[in-house]
Coordinates of C-alpha atoms and ligand atoms in Angstrom, one line a residue:
X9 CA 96.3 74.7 114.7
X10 CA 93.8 77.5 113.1
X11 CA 94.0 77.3 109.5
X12 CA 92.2 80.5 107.7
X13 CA 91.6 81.0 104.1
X14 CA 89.5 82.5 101.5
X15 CA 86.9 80.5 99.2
X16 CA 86.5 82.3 96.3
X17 CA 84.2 81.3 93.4
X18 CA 83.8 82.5 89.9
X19 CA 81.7 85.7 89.6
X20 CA 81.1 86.9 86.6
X21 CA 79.2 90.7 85.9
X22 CA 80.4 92.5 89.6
X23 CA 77.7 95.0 89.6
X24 CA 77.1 98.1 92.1
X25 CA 78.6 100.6 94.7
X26 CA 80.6 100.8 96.6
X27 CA 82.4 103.1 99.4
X28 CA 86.3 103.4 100.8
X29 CA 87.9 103.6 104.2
X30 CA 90.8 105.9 104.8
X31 CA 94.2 104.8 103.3
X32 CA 96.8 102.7 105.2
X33 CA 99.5 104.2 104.0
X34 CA 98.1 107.2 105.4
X35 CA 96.9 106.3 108.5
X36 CA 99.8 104.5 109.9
X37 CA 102.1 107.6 110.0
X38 CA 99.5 110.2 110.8
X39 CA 98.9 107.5 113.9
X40 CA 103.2 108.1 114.3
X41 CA 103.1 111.6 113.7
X42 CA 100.9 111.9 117.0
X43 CA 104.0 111.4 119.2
X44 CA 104.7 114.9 117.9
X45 CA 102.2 116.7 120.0
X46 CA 100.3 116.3 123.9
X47 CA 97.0 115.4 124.4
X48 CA 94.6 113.4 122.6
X49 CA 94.1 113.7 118.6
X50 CA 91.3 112.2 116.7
X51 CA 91.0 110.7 113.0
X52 CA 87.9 109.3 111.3
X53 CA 87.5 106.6 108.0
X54 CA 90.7 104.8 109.9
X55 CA 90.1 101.4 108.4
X56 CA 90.0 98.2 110.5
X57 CA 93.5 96.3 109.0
X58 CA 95.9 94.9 111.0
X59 CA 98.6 96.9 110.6
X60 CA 96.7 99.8 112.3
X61 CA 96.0 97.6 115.2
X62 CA 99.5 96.6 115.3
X63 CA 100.5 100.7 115.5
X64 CA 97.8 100.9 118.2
X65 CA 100.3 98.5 120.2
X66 CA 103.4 100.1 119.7
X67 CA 102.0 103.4 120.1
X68 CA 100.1 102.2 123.7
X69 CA 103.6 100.3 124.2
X70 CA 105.1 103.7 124.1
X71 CA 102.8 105.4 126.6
X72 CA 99.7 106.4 124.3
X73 CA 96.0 106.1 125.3
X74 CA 94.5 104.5 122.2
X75 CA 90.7 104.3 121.7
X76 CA 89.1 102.5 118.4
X77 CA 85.6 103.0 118.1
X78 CA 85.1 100.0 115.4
X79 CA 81.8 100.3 114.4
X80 CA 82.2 104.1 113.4
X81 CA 85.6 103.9 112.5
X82 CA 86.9 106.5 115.0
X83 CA 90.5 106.7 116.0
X84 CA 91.3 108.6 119.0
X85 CA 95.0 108.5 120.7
X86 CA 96.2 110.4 123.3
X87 CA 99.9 111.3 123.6
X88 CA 100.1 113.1 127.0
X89 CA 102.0 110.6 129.1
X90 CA 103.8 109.0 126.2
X91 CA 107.5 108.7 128.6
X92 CA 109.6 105.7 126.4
X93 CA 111.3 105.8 123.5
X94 CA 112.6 102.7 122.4
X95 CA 110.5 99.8 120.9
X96 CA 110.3 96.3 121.4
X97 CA 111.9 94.0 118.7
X98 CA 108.8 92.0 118.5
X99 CA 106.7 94.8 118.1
X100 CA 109.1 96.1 115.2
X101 CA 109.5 93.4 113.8
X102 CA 105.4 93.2 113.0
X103 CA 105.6 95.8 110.0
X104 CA 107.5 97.8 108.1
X105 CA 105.9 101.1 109.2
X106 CA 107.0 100.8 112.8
X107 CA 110.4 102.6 111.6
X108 CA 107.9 105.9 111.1
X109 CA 108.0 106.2 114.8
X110 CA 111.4 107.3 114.5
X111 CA 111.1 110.8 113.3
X112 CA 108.6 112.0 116.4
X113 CA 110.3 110.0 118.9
X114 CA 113.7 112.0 117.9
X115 CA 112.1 115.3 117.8
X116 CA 109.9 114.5 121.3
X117 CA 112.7 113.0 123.5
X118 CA 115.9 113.5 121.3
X119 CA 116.5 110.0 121.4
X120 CA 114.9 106.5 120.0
X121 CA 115.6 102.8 120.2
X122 CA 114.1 100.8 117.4
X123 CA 115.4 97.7 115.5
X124 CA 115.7 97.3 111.7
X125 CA 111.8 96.5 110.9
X126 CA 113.5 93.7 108.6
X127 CA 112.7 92.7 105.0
X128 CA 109.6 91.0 103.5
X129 CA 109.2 89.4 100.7
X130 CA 109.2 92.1 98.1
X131 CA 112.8 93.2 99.2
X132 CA 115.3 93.9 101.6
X133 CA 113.6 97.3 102.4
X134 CA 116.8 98.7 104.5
X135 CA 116.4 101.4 106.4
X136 CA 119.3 103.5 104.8
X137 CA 118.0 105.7 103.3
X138 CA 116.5 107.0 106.9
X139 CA 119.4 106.8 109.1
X140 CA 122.0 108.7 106.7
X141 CA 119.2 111.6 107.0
X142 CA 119.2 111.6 110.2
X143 CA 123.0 111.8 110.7
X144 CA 123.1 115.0 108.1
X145 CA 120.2 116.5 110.9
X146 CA 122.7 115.9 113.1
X147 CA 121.3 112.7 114.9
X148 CA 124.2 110.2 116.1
X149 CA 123.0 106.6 114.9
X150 CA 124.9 103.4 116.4
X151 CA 123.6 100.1 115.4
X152 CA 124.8 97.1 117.2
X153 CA 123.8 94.2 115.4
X154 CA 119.6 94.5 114.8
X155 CA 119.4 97.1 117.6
X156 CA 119.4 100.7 116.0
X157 CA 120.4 103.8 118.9
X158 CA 119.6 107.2 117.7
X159 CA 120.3 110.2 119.4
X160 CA 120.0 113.8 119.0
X161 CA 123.7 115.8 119.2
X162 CA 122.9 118.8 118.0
X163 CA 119.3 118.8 115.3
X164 CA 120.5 121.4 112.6
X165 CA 118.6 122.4 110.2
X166 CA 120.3 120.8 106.7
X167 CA 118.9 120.9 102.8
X168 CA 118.9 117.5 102.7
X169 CA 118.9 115.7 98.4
X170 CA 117.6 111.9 98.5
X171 CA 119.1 109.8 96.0
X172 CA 115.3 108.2 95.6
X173 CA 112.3 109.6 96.7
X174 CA 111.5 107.2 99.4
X175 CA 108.1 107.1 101.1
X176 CA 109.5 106.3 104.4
X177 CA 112.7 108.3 104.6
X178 CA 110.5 111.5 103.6
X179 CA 108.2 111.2 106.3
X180 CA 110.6 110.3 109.1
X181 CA 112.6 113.3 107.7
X182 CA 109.8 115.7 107.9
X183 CA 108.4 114.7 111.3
X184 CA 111.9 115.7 112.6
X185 CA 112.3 118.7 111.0
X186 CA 108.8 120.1 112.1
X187 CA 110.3 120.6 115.5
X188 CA 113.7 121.5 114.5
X189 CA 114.3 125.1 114.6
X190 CA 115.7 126.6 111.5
X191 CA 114.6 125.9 107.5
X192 CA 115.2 122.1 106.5
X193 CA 114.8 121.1 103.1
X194 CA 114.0 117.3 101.4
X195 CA 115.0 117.7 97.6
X196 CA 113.6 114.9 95.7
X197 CA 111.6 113.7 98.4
X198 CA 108.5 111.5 97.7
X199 CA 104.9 113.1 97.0
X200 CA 102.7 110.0 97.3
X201 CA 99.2 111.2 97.7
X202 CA 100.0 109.6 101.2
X203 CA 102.4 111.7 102.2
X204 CA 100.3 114.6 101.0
X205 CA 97.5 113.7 104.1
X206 CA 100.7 113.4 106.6
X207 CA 101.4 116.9 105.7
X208 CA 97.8 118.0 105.6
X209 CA 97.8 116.4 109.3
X210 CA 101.1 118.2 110.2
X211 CA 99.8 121.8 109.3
X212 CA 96.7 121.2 110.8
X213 CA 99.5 120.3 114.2
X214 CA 100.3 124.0 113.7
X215 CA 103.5 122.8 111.2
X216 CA 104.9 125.6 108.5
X217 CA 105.4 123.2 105.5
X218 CA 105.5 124.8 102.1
X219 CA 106.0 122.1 98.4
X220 CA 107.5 123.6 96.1
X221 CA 108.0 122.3 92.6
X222 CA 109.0 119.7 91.3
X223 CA 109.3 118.0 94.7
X224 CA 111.2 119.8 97.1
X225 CA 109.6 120.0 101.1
X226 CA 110.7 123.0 102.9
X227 CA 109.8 122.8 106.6
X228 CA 110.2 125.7 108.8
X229 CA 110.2 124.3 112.9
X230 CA 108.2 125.7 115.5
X231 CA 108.6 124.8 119.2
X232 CA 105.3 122.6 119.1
X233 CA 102.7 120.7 117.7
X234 CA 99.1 120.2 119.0
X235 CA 96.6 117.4 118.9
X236 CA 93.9 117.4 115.8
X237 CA 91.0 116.1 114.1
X238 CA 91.4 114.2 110.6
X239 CA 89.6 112.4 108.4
X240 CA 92.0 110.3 106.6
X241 CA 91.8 110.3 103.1
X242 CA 90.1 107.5 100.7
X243 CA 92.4 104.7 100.0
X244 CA 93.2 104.6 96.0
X245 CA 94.3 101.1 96.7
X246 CA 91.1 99.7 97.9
X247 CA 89.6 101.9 95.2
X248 CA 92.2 100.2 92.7
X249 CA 90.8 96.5 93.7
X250 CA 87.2 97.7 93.7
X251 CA 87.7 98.8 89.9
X252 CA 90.1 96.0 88.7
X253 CA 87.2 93.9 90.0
X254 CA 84.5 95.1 88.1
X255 CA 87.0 94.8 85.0
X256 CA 88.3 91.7 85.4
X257 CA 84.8 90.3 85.7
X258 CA 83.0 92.3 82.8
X259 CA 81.0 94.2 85.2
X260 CA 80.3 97.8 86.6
X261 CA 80.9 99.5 89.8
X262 CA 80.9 103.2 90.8
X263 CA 82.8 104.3 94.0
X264 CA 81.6 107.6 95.0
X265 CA 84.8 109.0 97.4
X266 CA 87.4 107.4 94.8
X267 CA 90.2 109.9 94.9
X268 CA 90.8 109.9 90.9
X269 CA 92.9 112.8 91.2
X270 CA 95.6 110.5 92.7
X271 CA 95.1 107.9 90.0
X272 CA 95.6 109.5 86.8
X273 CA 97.9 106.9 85.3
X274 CA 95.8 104.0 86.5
X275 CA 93.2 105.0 85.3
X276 CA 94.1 105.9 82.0
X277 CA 95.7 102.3 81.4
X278 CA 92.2 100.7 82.5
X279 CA 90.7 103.0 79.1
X280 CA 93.9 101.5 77.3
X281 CA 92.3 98.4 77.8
X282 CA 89.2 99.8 76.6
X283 CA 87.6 100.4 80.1
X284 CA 84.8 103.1 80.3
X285 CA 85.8 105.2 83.0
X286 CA 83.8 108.3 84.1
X287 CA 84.8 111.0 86.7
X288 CA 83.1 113.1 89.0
X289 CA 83.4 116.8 89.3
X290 CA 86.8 117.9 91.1
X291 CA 88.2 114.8 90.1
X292 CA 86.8 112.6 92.9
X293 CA 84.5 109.8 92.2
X294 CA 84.6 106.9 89.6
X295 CA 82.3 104.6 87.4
X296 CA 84.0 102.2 85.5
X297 CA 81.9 100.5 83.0
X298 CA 84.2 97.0 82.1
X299 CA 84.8 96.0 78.1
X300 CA 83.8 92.7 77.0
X301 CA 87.1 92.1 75.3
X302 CA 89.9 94.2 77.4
X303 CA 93.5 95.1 76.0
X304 CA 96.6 94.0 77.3
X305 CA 98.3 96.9 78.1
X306 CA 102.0 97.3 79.5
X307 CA 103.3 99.1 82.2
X308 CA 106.4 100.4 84.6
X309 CA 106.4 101.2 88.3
X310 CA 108.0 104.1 89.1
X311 CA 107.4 106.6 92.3
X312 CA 104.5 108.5 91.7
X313 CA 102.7 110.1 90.3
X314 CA 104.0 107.0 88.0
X315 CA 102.3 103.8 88.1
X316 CA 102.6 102.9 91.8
X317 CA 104.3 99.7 92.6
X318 CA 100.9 98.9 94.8
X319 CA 98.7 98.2 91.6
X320 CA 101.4 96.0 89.8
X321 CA 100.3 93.0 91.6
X322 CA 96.5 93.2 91.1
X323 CA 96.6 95.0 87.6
X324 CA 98.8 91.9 86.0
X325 CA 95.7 89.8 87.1
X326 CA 93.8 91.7 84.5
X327 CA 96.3 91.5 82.1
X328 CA 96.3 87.6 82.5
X329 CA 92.6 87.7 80.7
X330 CA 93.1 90.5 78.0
X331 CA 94.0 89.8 74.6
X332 CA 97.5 90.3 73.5
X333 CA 100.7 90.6 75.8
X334 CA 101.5 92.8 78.5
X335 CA 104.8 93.9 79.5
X336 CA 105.2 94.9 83.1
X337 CA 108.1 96.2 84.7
X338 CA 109.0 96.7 88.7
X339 CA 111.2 99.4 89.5
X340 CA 110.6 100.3 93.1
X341 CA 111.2 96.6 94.7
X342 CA 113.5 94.4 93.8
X343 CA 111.7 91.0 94.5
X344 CA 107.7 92.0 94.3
X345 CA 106.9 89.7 91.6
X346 CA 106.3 86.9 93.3
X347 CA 102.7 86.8 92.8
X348 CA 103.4 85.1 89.4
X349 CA 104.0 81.6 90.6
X350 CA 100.6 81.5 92.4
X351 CA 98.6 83.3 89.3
X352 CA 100.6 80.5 87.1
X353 CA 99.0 77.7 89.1
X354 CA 95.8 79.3 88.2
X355 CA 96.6 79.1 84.0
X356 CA 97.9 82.2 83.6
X357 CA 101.2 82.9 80.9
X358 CA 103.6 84.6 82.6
X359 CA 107.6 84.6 81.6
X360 CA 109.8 86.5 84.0
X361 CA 113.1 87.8 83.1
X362 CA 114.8 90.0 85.8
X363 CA 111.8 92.5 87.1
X364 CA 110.4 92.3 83.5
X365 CA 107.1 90.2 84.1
X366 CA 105.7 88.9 80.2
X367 CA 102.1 88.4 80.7
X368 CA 100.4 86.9 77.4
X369 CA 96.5 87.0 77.9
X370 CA 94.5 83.7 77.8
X371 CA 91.1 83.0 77.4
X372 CA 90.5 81.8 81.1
X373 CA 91.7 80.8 83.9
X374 CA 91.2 77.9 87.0
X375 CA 90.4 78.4 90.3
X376 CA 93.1 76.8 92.1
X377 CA 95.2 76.6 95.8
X378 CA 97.0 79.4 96.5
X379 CA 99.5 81.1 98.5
X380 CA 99.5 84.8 99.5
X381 CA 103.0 86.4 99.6
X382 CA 102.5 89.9 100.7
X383 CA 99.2 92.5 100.8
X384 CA 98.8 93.2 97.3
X385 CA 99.8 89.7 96.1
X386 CA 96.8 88.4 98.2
X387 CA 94.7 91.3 96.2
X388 CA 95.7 89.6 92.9
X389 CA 95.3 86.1 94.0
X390 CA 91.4 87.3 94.9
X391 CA 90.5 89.3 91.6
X392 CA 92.0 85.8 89.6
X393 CA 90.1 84.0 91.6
X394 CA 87.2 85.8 91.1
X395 CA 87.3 85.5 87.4
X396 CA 88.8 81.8 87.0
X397 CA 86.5 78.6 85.9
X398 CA 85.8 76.9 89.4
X399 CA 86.8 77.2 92.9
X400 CA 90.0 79.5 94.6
X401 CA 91.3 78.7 97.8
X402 CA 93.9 81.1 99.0
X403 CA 95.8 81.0 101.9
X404 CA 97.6 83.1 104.4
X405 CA 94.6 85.6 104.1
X406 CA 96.9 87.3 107.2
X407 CA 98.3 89.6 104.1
X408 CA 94.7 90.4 103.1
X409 CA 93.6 91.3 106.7
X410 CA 96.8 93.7 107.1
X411 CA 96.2 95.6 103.9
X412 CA 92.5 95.6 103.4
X413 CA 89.5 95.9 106.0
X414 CA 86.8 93.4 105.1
X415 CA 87.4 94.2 101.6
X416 CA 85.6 90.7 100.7
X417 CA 82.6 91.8 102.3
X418 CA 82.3 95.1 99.9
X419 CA 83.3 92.7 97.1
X420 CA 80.3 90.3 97.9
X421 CA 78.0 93.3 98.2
X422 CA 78.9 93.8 94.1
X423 CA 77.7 90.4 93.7
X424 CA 81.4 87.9 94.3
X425 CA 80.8 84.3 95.8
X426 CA 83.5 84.6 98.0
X427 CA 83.9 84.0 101.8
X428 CA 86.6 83.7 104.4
X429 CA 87.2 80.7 106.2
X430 CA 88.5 79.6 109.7
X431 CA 89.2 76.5 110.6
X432 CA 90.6 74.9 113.9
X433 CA 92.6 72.0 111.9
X434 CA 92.9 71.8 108.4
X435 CA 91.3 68.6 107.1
X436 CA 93.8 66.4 104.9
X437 CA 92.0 68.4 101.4
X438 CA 90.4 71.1 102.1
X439 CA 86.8 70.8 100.4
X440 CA 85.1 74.0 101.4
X441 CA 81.9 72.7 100.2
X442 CA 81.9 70.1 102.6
X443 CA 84.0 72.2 105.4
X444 CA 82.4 72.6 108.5
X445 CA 84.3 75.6 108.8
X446 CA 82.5 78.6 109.9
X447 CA 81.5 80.6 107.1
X448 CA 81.2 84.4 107.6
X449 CA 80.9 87.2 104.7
X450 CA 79.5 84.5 102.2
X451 CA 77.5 86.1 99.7
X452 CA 75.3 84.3 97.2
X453 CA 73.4 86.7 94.3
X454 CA 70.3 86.3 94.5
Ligands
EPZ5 C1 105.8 102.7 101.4 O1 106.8 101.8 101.8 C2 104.5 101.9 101.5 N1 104.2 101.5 102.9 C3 104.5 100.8 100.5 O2 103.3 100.1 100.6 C4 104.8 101.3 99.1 O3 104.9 100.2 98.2 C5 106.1 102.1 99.1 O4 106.0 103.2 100.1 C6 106.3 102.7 97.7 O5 105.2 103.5 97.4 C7 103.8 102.4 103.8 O6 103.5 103.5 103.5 C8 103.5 101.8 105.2 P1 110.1 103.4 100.1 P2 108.3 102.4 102.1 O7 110.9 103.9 101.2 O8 108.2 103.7 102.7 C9 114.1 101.1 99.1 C10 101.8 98.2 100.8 O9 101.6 97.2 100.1 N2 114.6 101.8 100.3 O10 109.6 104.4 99.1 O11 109.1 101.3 102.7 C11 113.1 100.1 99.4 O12 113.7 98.9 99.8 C12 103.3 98.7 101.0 O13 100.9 99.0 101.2 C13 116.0 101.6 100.7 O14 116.8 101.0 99.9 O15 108.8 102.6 100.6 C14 112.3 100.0 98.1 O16 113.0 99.2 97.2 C15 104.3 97.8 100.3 N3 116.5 102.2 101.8 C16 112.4 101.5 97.6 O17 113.5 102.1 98.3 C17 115.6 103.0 102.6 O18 116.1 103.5 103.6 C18 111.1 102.2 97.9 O19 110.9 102.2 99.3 C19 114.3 103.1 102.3 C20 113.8 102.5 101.1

């Protein structure tokens, strides 16, 4: 049995630059959003995470021609014979963002076959939200057990008001309703930076999309979309990491293409802590110069541009190691602190009560065993780690590979000890000292 894991050692003073790859959360449904036009579109900065592999395979399991040109990280898909409409259960069942197939496959064929993508850890994350939207477009939905049959009756063009701003249900939504004739409107719909690139994608399709404030989407349909070129914008959260690393360690790193206009709140809680952070002109680029004694600072995730629930995991690291307490709050999933058992093995003082996480800084922490729960857990588990007396090991570094490409390999270039891991059968203890296991990506500072 292949057991993989990261060895991560304490590395004080992270020092240097770095550079991003294009967002998941924007990748993965501009990848969907192909199925909205013939013939062969072409993205560039697509990272190399497993979940855009895995959307490589549902979209080639579809019809689709896809082409990853690793080395360049150059995306190319073509949609021309795409001729099925339903998706596997196993291939749904792989990640969440397989249910952002829906939207084009409805608008393309009138018709699509998917499965609920099922929960994860964080939550339930139901599909709801999706399917009554639909149904107002006019799509019948029948779901027979897991199995979820959509298909189009009549598409009508509806003003549609979301109880929550879901990312999902907005971008489903607005797939449709570029190819539904007639005016549809999302009021309240979700504004995520990453939803911002699917629509810069869309009208670059030939869409008419128009925001208006505070956060309604007004779509006008045309009869079709067309294949494009996209470079697919800088990942805040990889920027996030590469920053919370440098603070958590007391060092310095600057990150050139960090989109800071789509980071504001972030960013200002890293100065609360007494972070130096400088800007580049238009608001893109980032050097943050880490305090030697940080602030706790509190927090609440909310939809953005609030905190976003994908920095709550590794900004409590850095709380862990600031003086005074922190007080974070989860509003967006209902189970996503789970992290705080695994940073509590580590030293850290943590009380949870509800989604109310009481962080109350210590002066260090110890590397220790740990368990990844989900993408931005593993992200936390990794900055700890990197900052704790001694020796991490963390496992089911599957989370990390979905979220983040090679991420430890950028962290090592600032100077981490930290290296990935595969062995064929894990000894009784894992001693990576003495493991024979191959060891790629180790970096030692010279
Ligand atoms: C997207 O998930 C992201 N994933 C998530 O990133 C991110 O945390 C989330 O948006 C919020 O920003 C991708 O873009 C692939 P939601 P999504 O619909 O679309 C509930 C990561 O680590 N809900 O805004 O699923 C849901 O359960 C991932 O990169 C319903 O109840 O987020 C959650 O509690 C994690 N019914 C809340 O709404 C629905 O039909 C927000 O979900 C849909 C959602």
């Amino acid at each position: 049995m292949m057991h993989e894991y990261l060895h991560i050692e304490q590395s004080l003073g992270l020092n240097g630059q770095a550079s991003l790859f294009g967002a998941k959360n924007a990748v993965l449904v501009i990848m969907a959003s192909t199925l909205l036009t013939n013939g062969k579109s072409r993205f560039t900065n697509v990272p190399r995470s497993h979940d855009v592999y895995q959307m490589m395979r549902l979209l080639t399991s579809l019809g689709a021609a896809v082409s990853f040109d690793e080395e360049v990280h150059i995306l190319e898909i073509d949609t021309s014979f795409v001729n099925k409409f339903s998706v596997s259960a196993d291939l749904m069942g792989k990640m969440r963002a397989s249910v952002l197939v829906m939207g084009p496959l409805l608008a393309r064929f009138g018709q699509a076959q998917v499965t609920l993508p099922g929960g994860c850890v964080i939550g339930a994350r139901p599909i709801d939200y999706h399917l009554k939207n639909f149904e107002r477009m006019g799509v019948f939905i029948e779901s027979i057990q897991e199995v979820v049959c959509a298909k189009v009756a009549a598409l009508r063009p509806t003003k549609l008001v979301f109880d929550y701003p879901s990312v999902g249900a907005t971008e489903n939504i607005l797939m449709l309703a570029t190819l539904t004739q007639g005016i549809t409107r999302i009021v309240h719909a979700a504004l995520e930076p990453e939803v911002l690139d699917l629509i810069a994608v869309l009208k670059k399709m030939g869409a008419k999309i128009t925001i208006m404030p505070p956060a309604t989407i007004e779509i006008e349909g045309v009869n079709q979309l067309y294949p494009v070129e996209h470079e697919i914008m800088p990942d805040r959260l990889e920027a996030g990491a590469l920053l919370l690393a440098a603070a958590i360690t007391g060092g310095q790193v600057h990150i050139p293409q960090a989109p800071a206009y789509a980071m504001e709140i972030f960013l200002s809680k890293l100065q609360d802590m007494g972070h130096v952070i400088q800007v580049g002109p238009l608001d893109v680029g980032i050097t943050l110069k880490a305090t030697t004694d940080p602030k706790a600072v509190s927090f609440k995730t909310t939809p953005y541009p609030g905190f976003p629930t994908d920095l709550q995991a590794p900004m409590m690291a850095a709380q862990c190691l600031a003086s005074g307490t922190s007080i974070i709050e989860e509003t967006v999933f209902e189970n996503r602190l789970v992290h705080v058992r695994e940073l509590q093995k580590m030293g850290a003082q943590i009380v949870v009560k509800h989604n109310v996480a009481h962080v109350t800084g210590v002066d260090e922490l110890y590397g220790a065993q740990v368990i990844a729960s989900d993408i931005r857990a593993s992200c936390a588990l990794v900055l700890a780690g990197l900052a704790s007396t001694g020796i991490t090991i963390m496992s089911a570094v599957h989370h990390w590979r979905r979220g983040y490409d090679a991420l430890e390999q950028k962290l090592g270039l600032l100077g981490a000890r930290i290296a990935y891991h595969y062995e064929e059968s894990p000894k009784n203890t894992i001693d990576p000292l003495l493991s024979s296991a191959k060891q790629s990506h180790l970096h030692h500072v010279s």
